[in-house]
Coordinates of C-alpha atoms in Angstrom, one line a residue:
M1 CA -41.6 10.8 42.5
S2 CA -40.2 7.3 42.2
A3 CA -36.6 6.4 42.9
V4 CA -36.0 5.8 39.2
A5 CA -37.3 9.2 38.2
F6 CA -35.2 10.8 40.9
D7 CA -32.1 9.1 39.7
L8 CA -32.6 10.1 36.1
A9 CA -33.2 13.7 37.2
A10 CA -29.9 13.8 39.2
S11 CA -27.2 15.9 37.7
R12 CA -24.3 13.9 36.4
P13 CA -20.7 15.0 36.4
L14 CA -19.5 16.3 33.0
P15 CA -16.9 14.2 31.2
A16 CA -13.3 15.0 31.2
V17 CA -11.4 16.2 28.1
S18 CA -9.9 12.7 27.6
V19 CA -13.4 11.1 27.7
C20 CA -14.8 13.7 25.2
A21 CA -11.7 13.2 23.0
G22 CA -12.3 9.5 23.1
R23 CA -15.9 9.9 22.0
V24 CA -14.8 12.0 19.0
L25 CA -12.1 9.5 18.1
L26 CA -14.6 6.7 18.3
L27 CA -17.0 8.7 16.1
A28 CA -14.2 9.4 13.6
G29 CA -13.2 5.8 13.5
L30 CA -16.7 4.6 12.9
T31 CA -17.8 7.2 10.3
F32 CA -14.6 7.5 8.3
G33 CA -13.7 3.9 8.7
A34 CA -17.1 2.9 7.3
A35 CA -16.7 5.4 4.4
N36 CA -13.3 4.0 3.5
L37 CA -14.7 0.4 3.6
I38 CA -17.5 1.5 1.2
Q39 CA -14.9 3.2 -1.0
W40 CA -12.9 0.1 -1.1
G41 CA -16.0 -2.1 -1.6
V42 CA -17.2 0.0 -4.6
M43 CA -13.7 0.4 -6.2
S44 CA -12.8 -3.3 -5.8
G45 CA -16.2 -4.5 -7.0
A46 CA -16.8 -6.4 -3.7
L47 CA -20.1 -4.5 -3.1
G48 CA -21.2 -4.5 -6.7
W49 CA -22.5 -0.9 -6.3
H50 CA -22.3 1.8 -9.0
P51 CA -19.4 4.2 -8.6
A52 CA -21.8 7.1 -8.4
V53 CA -22.2 6.1 -4.7
L54 CA -18.8 7.5 -4.1
G55 CA -20.0 11.0 -4.9
L56 CA -22.4 10.8 -2.0
S57 CA -20.4 8.8 0.6
W58 CA -17.9 11.6 1.5
P59 CA -20.4 14.5 2.0
L60 CA -22.7 12.2 4.0
T61 CA -19.7 11.0 6.1
V62 CA -18.5 14.5 6.8
G63 CA -22.0 15.6 7.6
A64 CA -22.6 12.6 10.0
F65 CA -19.2 13.3 11.7
L66 CA -20.0 17.0 12.2
F67 CA -23.5 16.2 13.4
G68 CA -22.0 13.8 15.9
V69 CA -19.4 16.3 17.1
F70 CA -22.2 18.9 17.6
R71 CA -24.1 16.4 19.7
L72 CA -21.0 15.5 21.7
K73 CA -20.3 19.2 22.2
R74 CA -23.7 19.8 23.7
A75 CA -23.4 16.8 26.1
G76 CA -19.8 17.5 27.2
G77 CA -19.8 20.9 28.8
E78 CA -16.6 22.9 28.6
A79 CA -14.5 19.8 27.8
G80 CA -16.9 18.9 25.0
R81 CA -16.7 22.4 23.6
R82 CA -12.8 22.3 23.6
V83 CA -12.7 18.9 21.9
A84 CA -15.3 19.9 19.4
G85 CA -13.2 22.9 18.5
W86 CA -10.1 20.7 17.9
S87 CA -12.2 18.2 15.9
R88 CA -13.7 20.9 13.6
T89 CA -10.2 22.3 13.1
A90 CA -8.8 18.9 12.2
I91 CA -11.6 18.1 9.7
L92 CA -11.2 21.6 8.2
I93 CA -7.5 20.9 7.7
H94 CA -8.3 17.6 6.1
I95 CA -10.9 19.1 3.8
G96 CA -8.4 21.9 3.0
A97 CA -5.8 19.4 2.1
A98 CA -8.2 17.5 -0.1
L99 CA -9.2 20.8 -1.9
A100 CA -5.6 21.7 -2.3
L101 CA -4.9 18.2 -3.9
A102 CA -8.0 18.7 -6.1
G103 CA -6.7 22.1 -7.2
L104 CA -3.2 20.7 -7.9
S105 CA -4.9 17.8 -9.8
A106 CA -7.0 20.1 -11.9
A107 CA -4.0 22.4 -12.7
A108 CA -1.7 19.4 -13.6
G109 CA -4.5 17.5 -15.4
D110 CA -3.6 14.5 -13.3
W111 CA -6.3 13.3 -10.9
E112 CA -4.0 10.6 -9.5
L113 CA -2.8 13.2 -7.0
M114 CA -6.1 12.7 -5.2
R115 CA -4.9 9.3 -4.0
W116 CA -2.8 11.1 -1.4
T117 CA -5.9 12.3 0.5
S118 CA -6.0 9.1 2.6
A119 CA -2.3 9.4 3.3
V120 CA -2.7 13.0 4.4
G121 CA -5.6 12.1 6.7
L122 CA -3.6 9.3 8.4
T123 CA -0.6 11.6 8.6
L124 CA -2.7 14.1 10.6
Y125 CA -3.7 11.3 13.0
G126 CA 0.0 10.3 13.4
L127 CA 1.1 13.9 14.0
A128 CA -1.7 14.4 16.6
W129 CA -0.7 11.2 18.5
A130 CA 3.0 12.1 18.2
V131 CA 2.4 15.5 19.7
A132 CA 0.2 14.0 22.5
A133 CA 3.0 11.4 23.2
A134 CA 5.6 14.1 23.4
R135 CA 3.5 16.3 25.7
T136 CA 2.6 13.5 28.0
G137 CA 5.7 11.2 27.7
T138 CA 3.4 8.3 27.1
A139 CA 4.8 5.4 25.1
N140 CA 1.4 4.0 24.2
M141 CA 0.5 7.2 22.4
A142 CA 3.9 7.0 20.6
A143 CA 3.0 3.5 19.5
V144 CA -0.3 4.7 18.1
A145 CA 1.5 7.4 16.2
A146 CA 3.9 4.8 14.8
I147 CA 0.9 2.7 13.7
A148 CA -0.5 5.7 11.9
F149 CA 2.7 6.4 10.1
A150 CA 3.1 2.7 9.1
G151 CA -0.4 2.9 7.7
V152 CA 0.7 5.9 5.6
A153 CA 3.6 3.8 4.2
G154 CA 1.2 0.9 3.5
I155 CA -1.2 3.2 1.7
A156 CA 1.7 4.6 -0.5
L157 CA 2.9 1.2 -1.4
R158 CA -0.6 0.1 -2.7
F159 CA -1.4 3.2 -4.8
G160 CA -3.1 2.3 -8.0
T161 CA -5.3 -0.3 -6.4
P162 CA -8.4 0.0 -4.1
D163 CA -6.3 -1.3 -1.2
P164 CA -5.4 2.1 0.3
Y165 CA -9.0 2.5 1.3
L166 CA -9.0 -0.8 3.1
I167 CA -5.6 0.0 4.7
Y168 CA -6.9 3.4 5.8
A169 CA -10.0 1.8 7.4
C170 CA -7.9 -0.8 9.2
A171 CA -5.5 1.9 10.4
L172 CA -8.4 4.1 11.6
A173 CA -9.6 1.1 13.7
L174 CA -6.2 1.0 15.4
V175 CA -5.5 4.8 15.7
A176 CA -9.0 6.2 16.2
L177 CA -11.7 3.6 17.0
L178 CA -9.9 1.4 19.6
P179 CA -8.0 4.3 21.4
G180 CA -11.2 6.3 21.3
L181 CA -13.2 3.5 22.8
W182 CA -10.6 3.1 25.5
L183 CA -10.6 6.8 26.3
A184 CA -14.4 7.1 26.1
L185 CA -14.6 4.5 28.8
G186 CA -12.6 6.7 31.1
R187 CA -9.3 4.8 30.8
R188 CA -5.9 6.4 30.2
L189 CA -3.6 5.5 27.3

């Protein structure tokens, strides 16, 4: 057996909860950020794609995210299983909120209510970071929560345009992608 084969066969320590959470945040920032950029690109005309693409983008995005969470769960041991459970709960809450908005929209005959879906998603990120900041007493997490809530305000101010999708994508880069990368690299916030 060569030294390289021996090294690859060696067991590696399982990642901590913070590293697993960082990986999921990184995944969420990438998948949902990309979906929002596509949404913005189609709605603004920047991509020149047919609006029918939008009917596929969200199911594919949620599927890619859940597949990634499943893979991270398998690779992360007990910490990965815990984080995967939280992630599935969070995505189910977001899907539930979107379905509730769809039901309200159908009942009211006003589909403009669906524009709140992005604001609800970013509010969930803000609440999660605020809870984490309160539990740990970490100012950096409180700053990330504040960025998420500022993003919600930015989204609300630009309703009626494609801009909320771009704002949401940028906010996800700041509240999910970058903090996720930082945590996935084993650093503390």
